[in-house]
XYZ file of C-alpha atoms in Angstrom:
549
model
C 0.000 0.000 0.000
C 2.684 2.459 0.826
C 4.606 1.826 -2.381
C 1.431 2.381 -4.664
C 0.604 5.578 -2.859
C 4.050 6.812 -3.572
C 3.784 6.035 -7.304
C 0.503 7.917 -7.666
C 1.980 10.871 -5.911
C 4.779 10.994 -8.434
C 2.337 10.817 -11.415
C 0.211 13.742 -10.226
C 2.605 16.442 -11.459
C 2.670 14.856 -14.917
C -1.123 14.938 -15.221
C -1.206 18.560 -14.184
C 1.350 19.345 -16.852
C -0.914 17.836 -19.535
C -3.948 19.824 -18.413
C -1.907 23.011 -18.467
C -0.821 22.321 -22.038
C -4.430 21.760 -23.149
C -5.558 24.991 -21.541
C -2.844 26.846 -23.320
C -3.973 25.467 -26.662
C -7.606 26.486 -26.101
C -6.824 29.989 -24.941
C -4.904 30.679 -28.115
C -8.144 30.359 -30.386
C -9.174 33.756 -31.936
C -12.788 35.085 -31.811
C -12.676 35.845 -35.583
C -13.265 33.272 -38.276
C -10.272 31.147 -38.922
C -9.387 28.078 -40.898
C -10.226 24.785 -39.379
C -7.191 23.209 -37.819
C -6.451 19.718 -36.618
C -7.104 19.117 -32.916
C -4.085 19.328 -30.613
C -2.428 16.073 -29.637
C -1.905 15.465 -25.903
C 1.415 14.038 -24.830
C 1.418 10.353 -24.031
C 0.967 9.685 -20.342
C 4.096 8.623 -18.464
C 3.623 5.567 -16.321
C 6.194 4.792 -13.679
C 6.773 1.189 -12.681
C 4.829 0.427 -9.556
C 7.776 -1.132 -7.697
C 10.546 1.335 -8.677
C 11.700 4.281 -6.449
C 13.137 7.412 -7.990
C 16.873 7.442 -7.225
C 18.006 9.962 -4.550
C 21.550 11.071 -3.328
C 22.238 10.208 0.373
C 25.036 11.867 2.557
C 28.216 9.830 3.064
C 28.449 8.536 6.668
C 31.739 9.330 8.637
C 33.001 6.558 10.906
C 34.246 7.992 14.276
C 36.939 5.746 15.798
C 36.008 4.440 19.203
C 38.762 3.346 21.560
C 38.791 -0.253 22.599
C 37.523 -0.287 26.216
C 40.182 -2.896 26.840
C 42.779 -0.087 26.853
C 41.447 1.465 30.061
C 41.007 -2.004 31.523
C 44.651 -2.826 30.786
C 45.805 0.501 32.251
C 43.764 0.200 35.453
C 46.399 -1.880 37.336
C 48.967 0.826 36.518
C 47.104 3.588 38.360
C 47.194 4.618 42.010
C 50.484 5.473 43.686
C 52.614 3.971 46.440
C 54.790 6.708 47.974
C 58.493 5.708 47.802
C 60.798 6.746 50.665
C 64.383 7.863 50.134
C 66.749 7.479 53.089
C 69.696 9.863 53.361
C 72.453 9.928 55.985
C 75.071 12.558 56.764
C 78.271 11.100 55.330
C 80.640 13.327 57.318
C 82.735 12.094 60.231
C 82.712 14.977 62.675
C 85.327 15.200 65.431
C 85.464 17.078 68.718
C 87.526 20.243 68.577
C 88.558 23.118 70.845
C 90.261 26.398 70.058
C 90.282 30.108 70.815
C 88.792 32.777 68.585
C 88.699 36.555 68.520
C 85.368 38.252 69.087
C 84.254 41.390 67.229
C 84.433 43.433 70.444
C 88.123 42.640 70.911
C 87.649 39.932 73.514
C 88.499 36.272 73.049
C 86.537 33.103 73.654
C 87.384 29.476 74.262
C 85.348 27.365 71.816
C 84.613 23.699 72.469
C 82.781 21.721 69.772
C 81.382 18.194 69.902
C 79.411 16.128 67.341
C 75.692 15.876 67.970
C 73.022 14.014 66.039
C 70.045 16.023 64.823
C 66.492 14.745 65.352
C 65.357 12.542 62.422
C 63.738 14.529 59.628
C 60.925 13.118 57.498
C 58.830 14.794 54.851
C 56.633 14.249 51.809
C 56.976 16.207 48.579
C 54.447 16.584 45.750
C 56.363 19.256 43.843
C 59.420 18.173 41.879
C 62.381 20.525 41.217
C 63.048 20.918 37.519
C 66.812 21.145 38.112
C 66.823 17.547 39.361
C 65.608 16.023 36.097
C 66.813 15.429 32.575
C 64.444 15.153 29.636
C 61.560 17.343 28.594
C 59.526 18.923 31.389
C 56.432 19.917 29.446
C 52.857 20.029 30.738
C 50.658 17.337 29.227
C 53.415 14.816 28.490
C 52.780 11.216 29.529
C 56.057 9.906 30.924
C 57.466 6.698 32.318
C 57.118 6.662 36.107
C 60.556 5.161 36.720
C 61.946 8.644 36.109
C 60.582 9.803 39.462
C 63.395 7.889 41.159
C 66.114 8.189 38.511
C 65.488 11.794 37.465
C 65.466 10.717 33.793
C 62.123 11.626 32.193
C 61.185 9.474 29.194
C 57.994 9.793 27.162
C 55.570 6.858 26.841
C 55.671 6.176 23.053
C 51.928 5.965 22.315
C 49.721 8.168 20.138
C 47.823 10.701 22.190
C 44.328 12.093 22.236
C 44.024 15.886 21.799
C 44.972 17.922 24.866
C 44.414 21.517 25.947
C 47.049 23.531 27.826
C 45.898 26.335 30.120
C 48.038 29.254 31.340
C 47.497 30.992 34.681
C 48.280 34.360 33.072
C 45.464 36.722 32.166
C 46.510 37.026 28.544
C 44.230 37.306 25.522
C 44.630 33.615 24.672
C 45.288 31.622 27.849
C 44.534 28.218 26.259
C 46.041 26.192 23.435
C 44.554 23.052 21.870
C 47.095 20.452 20.772
C 45.531 17.983 18.340
C 48.321 15.402 18.427
C 50.380 15.865 21.610
C 54.083 15.070 21.322
C 57.124 16.613 22.972
C 57.457 18.958 19.989
C 53.820 20.007 19.657
C 53.358 20.540 23.391
C 56.575 22.575 23.537
C 55.278 24.731 20.676
C 52.014 25.259 22.541
C 53.891 26.359 25.676
C 55.963 28.805 23.614
C 52.776 30.212 22.079
C 51.223 30.786 25.491
C 54.425 32.476 26.649
C 54.523 34.784 23.630
C 50.869 35.710 24.076
C 51.703 36.935 27.576
C 55.012 38.645 26.724
C 54.738 42.278 27.761
C 57.395 43.244 25.226
C 55.080 42.062 22.441
C 51.622 42.759 23.845
C 52.504 45.914 25.750
C 50.538 44.567 28.713
C 52.392 43.418 31.796
C 50.531 40.350 33.063
C 53.409 38.646 34.882
C 53.301 38.811 38.696
C 56.667 39.856 40.132
C 56.246 38.699 43.726
C 59.398 37.166 45.213
C 59.208 34.736 48.126
C 62.151 34.724 50.555
C 62.998 32.007 53.073
C 66.093 31.474 55.212
C 67.025 29.190 58.059
C 70.122 28.056 59.934
C 71.581 24.833 58.616
C 74.208 22.415 59.914
C 74.611 19.855 57.128
C 74.107 19.433 53.401
C 71.273 16.986 54.006
C 69.480 19.342 56.349
C 69.912 22.272 53.962
C 68.246 20.383 51.113
C 65.429 19.355 53.395
C 64.960 23.000 54.370
C 64.662 23.907 50.671
C 61.609 21.638 50.456
C 63.105 19.349 47.822
C 63.792 15.649 48.008
C 67.418 14.614 48.407
C 66.949 12.280 45.434
C 67.538 15.257 43.220
C 70.725 16.673 44.765
C 73.022 16.389 41.748
C 73.063 20.096 40.907
C 73.989 20.956 44.496
C 76.720 18.421 45.184
C 79.855 20.141 43.951
C 79.042 23.650 45.113
C 77.217 23.206 48.385
C 78.664 20.183 50.131
C 82.090 21.779 50.544
C 80.591 24.487 52.772
C 79.678 21.870 55.359
C 83.057 20.135 55.582
C 84.585 20.387 59.049
C 87.525 22.785 59.386
C 89.668 22.250 62.456
C 90.118 25.291 64.658
C 87.401 27.216 62.839
C 83.978 28.205 64.067
C 81.572 28.847 61.214
C 77.875 29.368 60.751
C 75.681 28.682 57.737
C 72.216 29.615 56.572
C 70.363 28.227 53.585
C 68.300 30.670 51.550
C 65.680 30.417 48.835
C 64.396 33.279 46.703
C 61.560 32.155 44.420
C 59.781 34.256 41.814
C 57.009 32.066 40.374
C 55.701 33.912 37.319
C 53.024 31.584 35.964
C 51.837 27.985 35.717
C 50.785 26.034 32.626
C 48.666 22.935 33.182
C 46.885 20.330 31.124
C 43.096 20.567 31.292
C 41.790 17.197 32.459
C 38.060 17.988 32.328
C 37.351 15.361 29.668
C 39.521 12.630 31.208
C 37.182 9.989 32.596
C 39.284 6.840 32.376
C 43.025 6.176 31.918
C 42.606 5.363 28.243
C 41.299 8.870 27.505
C 44.867 10.172 27.388
C 45.578 8.092 24.288
C 44.355 8.146 20.704
C 41.449 5.887 19.721
C 43.752 3.793 17.573
C 45.749 2.594 20.582
C 44.951 -1.029 21.418
C 45.580 -3.391 24.319
C 48.127 -5.091 22.070
C 50.096 -1.820 21.927
C 50.161 -1.732 25.722
C 51.352 -5.329 25.891
C 54.144 -4.546 23.449
C 55.291 -1.626 25.618
C 55.251 -3.764 28.743
C 57.426 -6.294 26.963
C 60.065 -3.591 26.382
C 59.868 -2.283 29.965
C 58.556 1.125 28.858
C 55.413 0.481 30.893
C 54.521 -1.869 33.702
C 53.954 -2.227 37.462
C 57.424 -0.836 38.196
C 57.190 1.828 35.516
C 53.633 3.078 35.494
C 52.658 5.889 33.120
C 52.341 9.358 34.664
C 51.214 12.674 33.246
C 53.021 15.977 33.855
C 50.023 17.733 35.334
C 51.420 21.261 35.516
C 54.689 23.185 35.336
C 55.543 26.387 37.212
C 57.857 28.852 35.458
C 59.889 31.724 36.871
C 63.233 32.371 38.572
C 64.805 30.937 41.695
C 68.014 31.229 43.707
C 69.079 28.510 46.119
C 72.246 29.185 48.099
C 74.105 28.615 51.316
C 75.883 31.467 53.048
C 78.765 30.440 55.325
C 80.760 32.815 57.529
C 83.698 32.461 59.882
C 83.325 36.106 60.941
C 79.792 35.812 62.291
C 79.393 34.932 65.944
C 76.072 33.197 65.264
C 73.783 32.249 62.396
C 71.557 35.067 63.582
C 74.191 37.575 62.423
C 73.875 36.239 58.871
C 70.091 36.171 58.926
C 69.914 39.739 60.216
C 72.216 40.879 57.381
C 70.059 39.069 54.804
C 66.888 40.517 56.289
C 68.426 43.981 56.091
C 69.208 43.443 52.402
C 65.567 42.560 51.780
C 64.266 45.504 53.765
C 66.566 47.800 51.791
C 65.180 46.340 48.559
C 61.642 47.026 49.775
C 62.542 50.629 50.505
C 63.404 50.164 54.169
C 66.462 51.272 56.107
C 69.900 51.064 54.542
C 72.217 48.203 55.415
C 75.081 48.962 57.765
C 78.694 48.704 56.636
C 79.161 45.764 59.006
C 76.244 43.899 57.424
C 77.544 44.511 53.918
C 81.000 43.339 54.981
C 79.560 40.172 56.491
C 77.760 39.250 53.256
C 80.705 40.262 51.088
C 83.170 38.100 53.020
C 80.942 35.043 53.347
C 81.303 31.918 51.251
C 78.395 31.487 48.852
C 77.404 28.264 47.102
C 74.550 28.960 44.707
C 72.232 27.489 42.123
C 70.349 30.131 40.116
C 67.648 29.141 37.625
C 66.022 31.549 35.212
C 68.824 34.118 35.338
C 72.572 34.680 35.276
C 74.303 32.931 38.203
C 77.138 35.467 38.358
C 74.706 38.367 38.608
C 72.771 36.483 41.263
C 75.881 36.006 43.420
C 76.863 39.661 43.024
C 73.367 40.664 44.130
C 73.797 38.703 47.357
C 77.314 39.931 48.130
C 76.356 43.571 47.631
C 72.937 43.245 49.243
C 71.277 44.630 46.091
C 68.722 41.833 45.644
C 66.487 44.023 43.512
C 69.135 44.183 40.791
C 68.478 40.516 40.052
C 64.729 40.280 40.582
C 63.828 43.759 39.395
C 62.026 42.740 36.192
C 60.016 39.723 35.091
C 59.342 38.452 31.583
C 57.596 35.310 30.398
C 60.164 34.366 27.783
C 63.087 34.432 30.223
C 61.286 32.325 32.806
C 62.601 28.799 33.303
C 60.790 25.697 34.467
C 61.104 25.698 38.267
C 58.952 22.804 39.421
C 56.261 20.449 38.221
C 53.650 18.076 39.575
C 52.698 14.606 38.399
C 49.547 12.508 38.431
C 48.793 8.912 37.602
C 46.353 8.271 34.750
C 43.471 7.991 37.221
C 44.276 11.424 38.711
C 46.161 10.316 41.837
C 48.740 12.930 42.875
C 52.304 11.610 42.825
C 54.354 12.121 46.002
C 57.750 11.039 47.286
C 59.053 10.889 50.859
C 62.445 11.429 52.512
C 63.882 10.192 55.782
C 67.033 12.126 56.680
C 69.625 11.561 59.403
C 72.149 14.342 59.912
C 74.672 15.620 62.456
C 76.082 18.931 63.553
C 78.972 20.318 65.557
C 77.531 21.831 68.701
C 79.917 24.502 69.949
C 79.987 26.141 73.363
C 81.845 29.403 73.867
C 83.349 30.654 77.095
C 84.560 34.216 77.318
C 88.215 34.352 78.261
C 88.640 36.811 81.091
C 91.506 38.983 79.991
C 94.028 39.369 82.822
C 95.392 42.837 83.365
C 99.107 43.051 82.476
C 101.348 42.263 85.443
C 103.744 45.112 86.238
C 106.949 44.505 88.191
C 109.582 47.040 89.283
C 113.142 45.876 90.035
C 116.410 47.586 90.910
C 119.878 46.007 90.879
C 123.569 46.881 91.032
C 122.820 49.612 93.538
C 125.719 51.500 95.007
C 124.000 54.019 97.174
C 120.269 53.975 97.870
C 117.295 53.557 95.453
C 113.670 54.071 96.467
C 110.765 53.243 94.108
C 107.375 54.884 94.672
C 104.066 54.057 92.930
C 101.530 56.876 93.197
C 103.426 58.103 96.295
C 103.686 54.716 98.018
C 107.189 53.341 98.471
C 107.404 49.768 97.216
C 111.215 49.273 97.016
C 114.066 50.505 99.227
C 117.444 49.044 98.238
C 121.001 49.956 99.381
C 124.446 48.439 99.136
C 126.045 46.824 102.185
C 127.821 47.608 104.393
C 126.691 51.153 104.840
C 130.184 52.575 105.373
C 131.905 52.416 102.028
C 135.195 53.564 103.612
C 135.720 50.671 106.048
C 134.375 47.525 104.288
C 136.532 44.784 102.826
C 135.982 43.376 99.342
C 134.497 40.202 100.690
C 131.964 42.135 102.734
C 130.544 44.346 99.940
C 127.199 43.552 98.266
C 125.238 45.571 95.701
C 121.761 46.629 96.704
C 118.741 45.131 94.871
C 115.003 44.652 95.243
C 111.801 43.977 93.306
C 108.062 44.290 93.837
C 104.789 43.768 91.992
C 103.164 47.144 91.576
C 99.656 46.405 90.155
C 98.133 46.597 93.614
C 99.137 50.237 93.844
C 97.609 51.326 90.552
C 94.671 53.666 90.356
C 92.202 54.140 87.504
C 93.637 56.242 84.742
C 97.267 57.311 84.633
C 99.776 56.143 87.243
C 103.183 57.498 88.278
C 106.297 55.525 89.183
C 109.172 57.506 90.751
C 112.724 56.210 91.128
C 114.804 58.233 93.647
C 118.538 57.671 93.932
C 120.839 59.046 96.653
C 124.591 58.574 97.106
C 126.535 61.118 99.079
C 129.885 59.313 98.854
C 131.994 59.744 95.802
C 132.553 56.047 95.232
C 131.077 54.315 92.111
C 127.544 55.665 92.462
C 125.358 53.478 90.171
C 122.094 51.471 89.780
C 119.784 49.838 87.204
C 115.975 50.147 87.143
C 113.665 47.806 85.228
C 109.899 47.978 84.847
C 108.467 44.802 83.342
C 105.031 43.940 81.909
C 104.307 40.197 81.978
C 108.068 39.584 82.161
C 108.833 41.885 79.263
C 111.007 44.944 79.869
C 109.334 48.227 79.089
C 111.964 50.171 81.091
C 115.604 49.110 81.413
C 117.883 51.988 82.373
C 121.183 52.195 84.270
C 123.045 55.002 85.926
C 126.743 54.527 85.192
C 129.270 55.008 88.048
C 129.473 58.601 89.153
C 130.566 60.670 92.077
C 128.156 61.640 94.801
C 124.760 62.790 93.460
C 121.000 62.446 93.787
C 118.449 61.949 90.965
C 114.733 61.225 90.493
C 113.337 59.492 87.378
C 109.589 59.676 86.824
C 107.535 57.328 84.591
C 103.903 57.550 83.491
C 102.438 54.047 83.452
C 99.292 52.935 81.543
C 98.185 49.564 82.956
C 95.580 48.833 80.239
C 98.039 49.405 77.407
C 101.033 47.936 79.223
C 103.273 50.964 78.705
C 105.648 53.096 80.802
C 106.883 56.414 79.465
C 109.721 58.386 81.082
C 109.147 62.036 81.618
C 111.795 64.455 80.329
């Protein structure tokens, strides 16, 4: 029934065409007499076969590839994350030590140092330092998970589904669609996002210039890395420069601080809104057989699960240790660093002592996203702003990145660190006042020594009568006395009075000693009868004695 109805419907237009032709023929007859003409001939009716449809053109159907659900099933055992723990131990052998050191105020201290273990340090990290890895660190890449431990990032060699990268910057085009993600195409997309936000091109500064500053006292290389909030797995870039600052130096007291300046400019991440199952990261043409082939090569498996670089943070960073043998505590260094930052922010100027402390300290540095030499100069001079003064997207370097498994689990690593320190105790050495001694010898006659008017020595030859003695009976006069007890504050006076009324070899020698060292050593050669007084100004604090004219 349906087919016959369709045929009749198609014949209707043909019948109407015939009627129209007949009407046209009739309307053309004139009202005046005319010759008789033959009647018009109607066209033969057209009959369509009852069972034949009129051909029509249909649209070509497009086949959309659908991924084999077995891909996600095969990837399911390779999701989730078991946090690995890295154990690090201080490799130094520290020894007890004792020594004296000068203090900035001119005093001296006795320093006694002994090894001491630090409390165990444990921590978990979900941000990975870019400096600790080789390979491409590009948001959206699917990498082999073994690189988390080795630091060697290798791409999983499978075709990818389209991915969208999103920038945190408020530029005109903060997203970029990558149809076929590879290391090259994702890198191009990152470069495009960076250029779109480059103030030198757009004329619009959209890069935040905030700099974060952290510093803390540190006693070992292991502790310093822990303080920088990075796993010790990735210490390669620090080894040569930083470890030497923590080597023990006999007879030296030193203090160290570890410092981090970070200027995160922007983050680029992969949009994961459309990721429902692990297989959604890969192109529809990827099959379970492809996964099996990769597992056979070791590029994927339970010990090497696939991970995606979820996001990458770009900017500039300085990591460094500052070690000083001039500082009397780590606090001295931290105060100098704080002053440099306050000066940068428009605060008070650094003191000359603070600048000297930074200038003379040993610096071991790793600078990323800028010139390392300029970074070190900025620290030594205290002019931090000279290094971090401007920010630009195209000069920013990858600082850190985060990882996720294909089911969205955040990847973390843990550290357990054992470290030691030298714990030093200082005891102020009480400086003893110089010991002054006065002594006379070889006296022929009489010598009296007075300190601030008090007689402390009275020496004469014997016997008294120089005219009646025999050679065997004669003895020169002598005497000595400590004179510190007679000193007063300020200047002190020592008087030496000599008397000899007989004209026989009048002579004597006077010595004033400081801690056994002669500061006065004068003799009166033999003379005839005479008297004399020598006066000396003594300074006990300086250990000097000066004869008056």
